[in-house]
Amino acid sequence: MATITFENVAKIYSGQNEVRALDGISLTINEGEFVALLGPSGCGKSTLLNLLAGFEKATEGTLLFDGETVTRPGPDRGVVFQEAALFPWLNVWQNVIFGPQVQGVARADYEPRARDLLKLVGLEAFAGALPVQLSGGMRQRVGIARVLAMSPRALLMDEPFGALDAQTRLSMQQLLLDVWQSLGTTVLFVTHDIDEAILLSDRICVMTARPGRIMRTIPIALPRPRSIASLTSPEFMAYKAGIMSDMKV
Amino acid sequence: MSLSTERLSSRPATSPAPGFASLMLSPARRRSLRQGLLALVLPAVVIAVWQMAGTDGSLFGGVLPTPDRAWQAWKVWAFGSTGLSLNPYSGTWLANLVFSAERVGKGFAAAILVAVPVGLAIGWNRIASGALDPTVQLLRPIPITAWLPFSIAVFGIKDLGAVFLIALGAFYPIVVNTAQGARDVERNLIRAAMMMGAGRWTVLRRVVFPASLPSIFTGLRIGLGIAWTAVIVAEMVAVKSGLGYVLWDAYYVGRMDVVIADMASIGLLGLVSDRVILLIERWALTWRRLQSFQS
């Protein structure tokens, strides 16, 4: 069953210089599938994610989530932002329970789940800390936990590890692999990092800029469960070589 | 052996003897103590020069009293017996101070209650902004002193007139700063809240309001300063009690020592109330303080 369907979607920013940020995007993402959008900055991959999140509206085409037209943001599509976008005045615990709280979920229902999620991302000792007291990687763990606290149907991740140092990024990728392995949520993952896209996803959509289009879709058949050790396997290298020649880098 | 003597000799430099330790202050403490002493130097010099220049009674033709005479006047004003004395100000300091502080409290509270919601609405909602902001900007250039005749005509020589002027004066800086704070909320924070299922009202209450608090407090501190200006102006003209009334009354009967003592009282009260706001701000905005400290 298809969870996410883009049909001929275009996004045009009108103005003095009209910009076709996205053009003729057709893409179907199945339930439980991990799809990466890979491309250089300015290719519209974040715009595509914003359309699905309901932050922006498509100019042309149809965009369906679970068979329904996307009109506004909602807790069925959990978004993980590049800079975490945590509420700086709330501590880690308050940030994680924000979603269920504003949706009116009973405390008895969300508290055990939130506690489990904090443990899952390794931050149970930091429940009372403010975001400013955490490192970038820890902040992003909170960003992931607060989204999972809502049990979303899909995770939309916008270069979530782009601002982290190389080592932290590796451990976050491992964490995401583990989480995804156990939850099996549909994921749309935006990145400009070829390694990251191959390591994580079932399918990579390579995008080109101006206008933003999907140039090629590459299924990644690396065996699951994966770990960051997969980064050095010969199959991995073969995929990487192929994508690099596609992107002409 | 040589090693142990070396250790012994280096000891006083790193850890002083316990008896001496109680007298030692931490570097941070010492720095704040030094800052405090530094702050007192200029006022002390001004008062000393003023005192010396005025002792022969010739300062500005004998009009200006010396600091010690102002101090004597304040002591009678504050602690003198009421009623029986020939001095009409004797023992009335605290009562007048409370009159003024109460008016400022009422007017300032009224200003907060109206200005914060209006400011949030202007900053957050385009329709509210279009409907309210032009009127606010149109009325803002009218100084509160210009509202005096209006206030007396409408409210009479009563408390309400003074409270109205104070509220009006404090309203503008609070509303303008609150609106700016609400406009400047980071887009991704609002998106994150909407993504988690928050409706417009929840976003306003749980994201826009806390995110605007730093600006709101800026507005509060400016507004409080204006509130103290307004209460003195109002009391000089529109009511018959309070520090402003005493100020003008004392001037009329030539009691410049009381005038000086009154001015000092107003300044002190303004300073104390500003510190109170600052303390509340530090408590409410811990997250903000940590942010700026670490960056």
XYZ file of C-alpha atoms in Angstrom:
544
model
C 0.000 0.000 0.000
C 1.331 3.358 -0.984
C 1.645 5.807 1.872
C 2.977 8.743 -0.079
C 2.217 9.676 -3.670
C 3.558 12.661 -5.639
C 1.874 13.033 -9.042
C 3.393 15.566 -11.406
C 4.033 17.947 -8.549
C 5.551 21.341 -9.299
C 6.451 24.211 -7.018
C 6.865 27.637 -8.544
C 7.915 30.667 -6.556
C 6.434 33.641 -8.394
C 8.017 37.018 -8.187
C 10.259 39.167 -10.322
C 12.276 36.123 -11.293
C 9.976 33.145 -11.381
C 11.690 30.081 -9.911
C 10.627 26.555 -10.759
C 11.904 24.931 -7.574
C 10.316 21.581 -8.421
C 9.048 20.309 -11.726
C 7.230 17.138 -12.751
C 7.885 15.244 -9.531
C 6.267 11.819 -9.534
C 7.210 9.521 -6.697
C 5.544 6.777 -4.727
C 6.786 5.709 -1.317
C 5.472 2.477 0.172
C 4.534 1.775 3.754
C 7.665 1.131 5.809
C 10.022 2.161 3.045
C 13.138 4.289 3.648
C 13.634 6.699 0.753
C 16.444 9.229 0.457
C 16.329 12.398 -1.625
C 19.913 13.061 -2.681
C 21.154 16.142 -4.463
C 23.158 19.350 -4.329
C 21.887 22.318 -2.354
C 19.268 24.274 -4.236
C 17.854 21.229 -6.029
C 14.522 21.518 -4.246
C 14.825 18.451 -2.041
C 13.913 20.372 1.099
C 11.042 22.041 -0.741
C 9.726 18.586 -1.653
C 9.834 17.592 1.999
C 8.137 20.844 3.038
C 5.282 20.152 0.617
C 4.727 16.730 2.146
C 4.990 18.186 5.661
C 2.263 20.678 4.735
C 4.475 23.700 5.419
C 4.163 24.834 1.804
C 1.592 24.228 -0.933
C 2.288 22.637 -4.316
C 1.639 24.888 -7.307
C 0.713 22.005 -9.634
C -0.044 18.315 -9.332
C -1.414 16.193 -6.535
C 0.234 15.086 -3.338
C -1.387 12.287 -1.338
C -0.572 10.962 2.091
C -2.446 7.802 3.055
C -4.783 8.480 0.146
C -5.641 12.001 1.271
C -4.534 15.325 -0.157
C -1.986 17.058 2.042
C -3.336 20.440 3.151
C -1.639 21.230 6.449
C 1.018 19.973 8.869
C -0.006 17.219 11.248
C 1.307 14.697 13.753
C 0.937 11.804 11.282
C 4.023 13.208 9.492
C 6.775 13.827 12.032
C 9.396 16.293 10.812
C 12.993 16.273 12.065
C 14.614 19.623 11.252
C 18.252 20.240 10.445
C 18.801 22.467 13.496
C 16.510 20.339 15.704
C 14.175 23.341 16.261
C 13.590 22.416 19.899
C 11.770 24.903 22.108
C 14.668 26.544 23.992
C 12.523 27.388 27.045
C 11.417 23.766 27.572
C 13.675 21.082 28.984
C 14.318 17.787 27.210
C 11.373 16.009 28.826
C 8.946 18.863 28.136
C 10.104 18.981 24.510
C 9.544 15.253 24.056
C 6.008 15.272 25.490
C 4.975 18.486 23.681
C 3.276 16.628 20.803
C 1.097 14.225 22.803
C 0.373 17.014 25.286
C -1.033 19.485 22.759
C -3.007 16.689 21.118
C -4.732 16.020 24.434
C -3.321 12.519 24.954
C -3.748 11.315 28.541
C -0.612 11.658 30.656
C -0.770 7.991 31.654
C -0.558 7.078 27.966
C 2.301 9.289 26.827
C 4.556 9.245 29.882
C 5.735 5.618 29.704
C 6.263 5.939 25.956
C 8.211 9.190 26.312
C 10.380 7.606 28.989
C 11.107 4.605 26.737
C 11.987 6.914 23.860
C 14.393 8.957 25.972
C 16.093 5.696 26.893
C 16.106 4.601 23.241
C 17.996 7.756 22.215
C 20.238 7.512 25.298
C 19.134 10.713 27.026
C 17.312 9.431 30.104
C 19.884 11.192 32.289
C 19.251 14.545 30.563
C 15.468 14.829 30.951
C 15.800 18.026 32.979
C 18.419 19.717 30.785
C 17.633 22.696 28.580
C 18.442 22.383 24.844
C 21.181 25.013 25.163
C 22.998 22.739 27.617
C 23.166 19.873 25.084
C 25.558 19.170 22.217
C 24.303 19.294 18.632
C 24.039 15.510 18.429
C 22.101 15.294 21.687
C 19.716 18.014 20.519
C 19.033 16.035 17.374
C 18.332 12.909 19.460
C 15.689 14.916 21.307
C 14.336 16.073 17.943
C 13.934 12.427 16.912
C 12.453 11.331 20.251
C 9.833 14.109 20.313
C 8.664 13.104 16.835
C 8.531 9.397 17.697
C 6.501 10.269 20.815
C 3.599 11.025 18.460
C 3.815 7.600 16.756
C 3.791 9.212 13.298
C 2.922 7.249 10.137
C 5.966 8.739 8.438
C 9.201 10.470 9.408
C 10.299 13.397 7.275
C 13.942 14.199 7.958
C 15.502 17.327 6.475
C 19.298 16.895 6.535
C 19.032 16.031 10.215
C 22.722 15.198 10.608
C 24.074 17.824 8.199
C 25.288 20.152 10.947
C 27.027 17.475 13.031
C 30.698 16.527 13.043
C 31.694 13.338 11.204
C 31.943 11.101 14.274
C 28.663 12.222 15.805
C 27.029 11.824 12.410
C 28.129 8.174 12.262
C 26.708 7.389 15.687
C 23.455 9.178 14.799
C 23.193 7.166 11.573
C 23.654 3.985 13.586
C 20.995 5.131 16.027
C 18.558 5.883 13.212
C 19.211 2.452 11.631
C 18.450 0.762 14.965
C 15.332 2.825 15.584
C 14.033 2.264 12.077
C 14.803 -1.453 12.337
C 12.629 -1.764 15.422
C 9.800 0.606 14.420
C 9.598 0.161 10.638
C 8.165 3.646 10.051
C 8.097 5.092 6.535
C 10.964 7.572 6.157
C 11.657 10.331 3.665
C 15.227 11.451 4.251
C 16.752 14.534 2.637
C 20.556 14.615 2.380
C 23.447 15.775 0.233
C 25.715 13.051 1.628
C 26.063 10.089 -0.750
C 27.379 7.703 1.937
C 24.516 8.549 4.256
C 21.922 7.974 1.519
C 23.316 4.530 0.585
C 23.791 3.423 4.183
C 20.267 4.249 5.307
C 17.849 3.866 2.451
C 15.986 1.259 0.438
C 15.802 3.623 -2.491
C 17.641 6.796 -3.465
C 16.106 9.505 -5.628
C 18.934 11.504 -7.170
C 17.811 15.050 -7.893
C 19.066 17.791 -10.205
C 18.710 21.538 -9.743
C 16.893 24.293 -11.672
C 14.306 23.016 -12.158
C 14.349 20.457 -9.364
C 13.696 17.063 -10.894
C 14.241 13.450 -9.933
C 16.969 12.350 -12.329
C 17.263 8.718 -11.327
C 15.897 6.318 -8.757
C 18.313 3.714 -7.450
C 17.181 0.762 -5.308
C 19.751 -0.151 -2.649
C 19.781 -3.895 -2.085
C 22.342 -4.000 0.725
C 21.266 -6.611 3.290
C 19.473 -5.525 6.503
C 20.047 -5.062 9.328
C 22.775 -2.629 8.370
C 25.310 -0.894 10.517
C 27.967 1.727 9.900
C 30.301 -1.233 9.165
C 28.431 -1.562 5.838
C 30.100 1.707 4.770
C 33.247 -0.162 3.708
C 31.771 -3.200 1.919
C 32.517 -3.706 -1.812
C 28.781 -3.569 -2.668
C 28.571 -0.208 -0.923
C 31.524 1.077 -2.933
C 29.899 -0.087 -6.170
C 26.747 1.880 -5.389
C 28.803 4.912 -4.487
C 30.773 4.797 -7.722
C 27.540 4.552 -9.710
C 25.904 7.509 -7.959
C 29.038 9.615 -8.232
C 29.143 9.140 -11.971
C 25.398 9.951 -12.139
C 25.951 13.181 -10.248
C 29.104 13.894 -12.294
C 31.240 14.553 -9.259
C 63.520 14.879 50.746
C 64.169 17.737 48.359
C 60.887 16.886 46.678
C 58.929 17.231 49.907
C 60.461 20.605 50.818
C 59.629 21.814 47.349
C 56.049 20.749 47.885
C 55.932 22.507 51.217
C 57.350 25.722 49.890
C 54.912 25.836 47.007
C 51.940 25.233 49.257
C 50.992 28.739 50.395
C 50.720 29.920 46.822
C 48.104 27.330 45.874
C 46.145 26.816 49.077
C 46.333 29.406 51.847
C 46.143 28.464 55.548
C 42.596 27.728 56.742
C 42.403 30.742 59.070
C 43.159 33.084 56.204
C 40.839 31.304 53.774
C 37.689 32.718 55.359
C 38.872 36.218 54.511
C 39.565 35.339 50.897
C 36.829 35.968 48.355
C 36.395 34.043 45.144
C 37.572 35.972 42.047
C 33.953 36.464 40.905
C 32.963 37.832 44.310
C 35.968 40.103 44.361
C 35.115 41.398 40.905
C 31.518 42.228 41.850
C 32.709 43.899 45.066
C 35.134 45.999 43.040
C 32.392 46.946 40.582
C 30.172 47.952 43.502
C 32.854 50.185 44.998
C 33.635 51.620 41.572
C 29.975 52.569 41.138
C 30.057 54.604 44.359
C 33.076 56.740 43.454
C 31.382 59.249 41.130
C 28.296 59.890 43.345
C 30.599 60.299 46.362
C 32.751 62.844 44.524
C 29.710 64.798 43.288
C 28.182 64.922 46.769
C 31.483 65.908 48.392
C 32.135 68.752 45.907
C 28.518 69.917 46.197
C 28.785 69.902 49.976
C 32.033 71.866 49.997
C 30.855 74.368 47.401
C 27.587 74.957 49.214
C 28.775 75.252 52.808
C 29.175 79.046 52.645
C 25.547 79.246 51.494
C 26.415 80.777 48.142
C 25.575 77.921 45.746
C 23.329 79.322 42.992
C 22.762 82.374 45.148
C 21.929 80.287 48.189
C 18.971 78.621 46.455
C 20.412 75.117 46.467
C 20.756 73.415 49.871
C 23.777 71.286 50.679
C 23.448 67.464 50.681
C 23.558 67.330 54.481
C 20.639 69.769 54.730
C 18.669 67.703 52.242
C 19.507 64.659 54.357
C 18.252 66.415 57.531
C 15.081 67.427 55.685
C 14.535 63.838 54.591
C 14.976 62.555 58.163
C 12.251 64.899 59.440
C 10.097 64.132 56.405
C 10.478 60.415 57.005
C 10.574 60.093 60.803
C 9.219 63.371 62.207
C 5.972 63.392 64.162
C 2.848 64.184 62.168
C 0.122 66.650 63.031
C 1.594 68.670 65.918
C 4.622 69.855 64.006
C 4.693 73.192 62.137
C 6.392 71.366 59.280
C 3.596 70.125 56.991
C 5.847 67.398 55.541
C 6.924 65.954 58.874
C 6.446 62.190 58.986
C 4.611 61.947 55.627
C 7.366 60.438 53.487
C 6.257 56.820 53.628
C 2.588 57.641 53.038
C 3.412 59.734 49.968
C 5.805 57.103 48.679
C 3.082 54.473 49.003
C 0.600 56.743 47.177
C 2.990 57.076 44.234
C 4.053 53.422 44.207
C 0.428 52.294 44.317
C -0.477 54.455 41.325
C 2.524 53.187 39.381
C 1.580 49.611 40.333
C -2.012 50.002 39.163
C -1.188 51.867 35.968
C 1.693 49.560 35.075
C -0.405 46.441 35.700
C -3.206 47.821 33.535
C -0.663 48.600 30.796
C 0.724 45.040 30.902
C -2.731 43.466 30.821
C -3.673 45.389 27.678
C -0.324 45.840 25.906
C 0.953 42.242 25.990
C -2.148 40.645 24.367
C -2.474 43.530 21.884
C 1.236 43.334 21.047
C 1.093 39.564 20.521
C -1.956 40.002 18.288
C -0.245 42.706 16.213
C 2.917 40.657 15.814
C 1.238 37.346 15.114
C -1.929 38.108 13.173
C -2.031 40.104 9.951
C -5.634 41.226 10.443
C -4.985 42.370 14.018
C -1.851 44.122 12.812
C -3.752 45.940 10.068
C -6.586 46.896 12.398
C -4.605 47.997 15.463
C -1.051 48.930 14.564
C -1.779 52.119 12.552
C -3.899 53.533 15.417
C -1.203 52.706 17.975
C 1.457 54.367 15.811
C -0.806 57.404 15.264
C -1.391 57.962 18.997
C 2.144 57.111 20.108
C 3.771 60.469 19.194
C 1.378 62.329 21.552
C 3.449 62.765 24.745
C 1.726 61.807 27.983
C 2.177 65.402 29.193
C -0.111 66.458 26.344
C -2.766 64.100 27.702
C -2.827 65.936 31.084
C -5.667 68.398 30.354
C -7.667 65.598 28.731
C -7.101 63.375 31.754
C -8.124 66.048 34.281
C -11.185 67.009 32.238
C -12.357 63.406 31.972
C -11.314 61.942 35.334
C -11.103 65.061 37.510
C -8.496 65.604 40.255
C -8.620 61.951 41.209
C -6.478 58.850 41.350
C -7.930 57.465 38.161
C -6.503 60.312 36.090
C -2.982 59.572 37.304
C -3.421 55.850 36.777
C -4.694 56.518 33.248
C -1.632 58.596 32.362
C 0.746 55.995 33.783
C -0.984 53.149 31.953
C -0.967 55.103 28.702
C 2.708 56.000 29.005
C 3.785 52.436 29.803
C 1.488 50.943 27.154
C 3.440 52.073 24.081
C 6.899 50.600 24.771
C 5.347 47.323 25.958
C 3.073 46.973 22.937
C 5.778 47.877 20.421
C 8.374 45.511 21.912
C 5.895 42.659 22.346
C 4.793 42.984 18.715
C 8.407 42.944 17.558
C 9.105 39.843 19.638
C 6.068 38.058 18.199
C 7.101 38.966 14.650
C 10.633 37.656 15.173
C 9.730 34.123 16.322
C 11.827 31.589 14.441
C 9.780 30.062 11.627
C 10.866 26.499 12.318
C 9.635 26.674 15.921
C 6.142 27.522 14.691
C 6.381 24.830 12.012
C 7.517 22.294 14.609
C 4.556 23.098 16.856
C 2.069 22.842 13.973
C 3.675 19.573 12.897
C 3.035 18.234 16.399
C -0.652 19.053 16.136
C -0.809 22.482 17.773
C -3.623 24.746 16.583
C -3.210 28.511 16.142
C -4.223 29.275 19.722
C -1.803 26.714 21.161
C 0.997 28.031 18.944
C 0.309 31.537 20.232
C 0.230 30.495 23.874
C 3.002 27.910 23.927
C 5.413 29.145 21.237
C 4.877 32.785 20.253
C 4.401 34.030 23.823
C 7.454 32.351 25.414
C 9.583 33.189 22.373
C 8.551 36.852 22.721
C 9.314 37.060 26.443
C 12.815 38.549 26.029
C 11.345 41.440 23.994
C 8.386 41.745 26.366
C 10.763 42.258 29.283
C 12.646 44.926 27.342
C 9.314 46.683 26.892
C 8.467 46.282 30.571
C 11.677 47.927 31.719
C 11.276 50.901 29.361
C 7.576 51.099 30.263
C 8.302 51.170 33.982
C 10.675 54.104 33.530
C 7.943 56.005 31.705
C 5.450 55.031 34.407
C 7.598 56.799 37.042
C 7.827 59.883 34.836
C 4.069 59.822 34.364
C 3.240 59.469 38.048
C 5.330 62.527 38.986
C 3.816 64.632 36.203
C 0.301 63.525 37.110
C 0.775 64.147 40.819
C 2.209 67.614 40.229
C -0.970 68.633 38.440
C -3.815 66.174 38.752
C -3.845 64.872 42.349
C -3.081 66.134 45.864
C -0.797 63.394 47.216
C 2.297 61.424 46.349
C 5.961 62.279 45.735
C 5.114 64.389 42.690
C 2.640 66.495 44.664
C 5.151 67.036 47.487
C 7.830 67.936 44.929
C 5.796 70.751 43.401
C 4.338 71.878 46.744
C 7.766 72.064 48.374
C 9.075 74.086 45.439
C 6.234 76.584 45.842
C 6.967 77.161 49.523
C 10.705 77.356 48.841
C 11.688 74.137 50.597
C 14.444 73.133 48.178
C 15.884 70.726 50.759
C 12.632 68.743 50.574
C 12.712 69.006 46.765
C 16.166 67.429 46.673
C 15.169 64.712 49.154
C 12.057 64.027 47.068
C 14.073 63.734 43.844
C 16.440 61.287 45.494
C 13.466 59.253 46.764
C 11.950 59.041 43.267
C 15.265 57.944 41.789
C 15.758 55.294 44.420
C 12.258 53.927 43.983
C 12.670 53.771 40.215
C 15.963 51.931 40.631
C 14.500 49.403 43.073
C 11.460 48.677 40.884
C 13.701 48.221 37.841
C 15.837 45.724 39.794
C 12.667 43.815 40.714
C 11.722 43.479 37.043
C 15.280 42.424 36.272
C 15.116 39.694 38.934
C 11.820 38.374 37.559
C 13.352 38.421 34.074
C 16.396 36.459 35.195
C 14.129 33.875 36.778
C 11.735 33.617 33.827
C 14.411 33.578 31.139
C 16.958 31.122 32.507
C 17.099 29.466 29.076
C 17.939 32.790 27.480
C 20.648 33.634 30.013
C 22.332 30.268 29.502
C 22.209 30.830 25.771
C 23.922 34.192 25.867
C 26.450 33.036 28.449
C 27.543 30.121 26.310
C 27.708 31.923 23.004
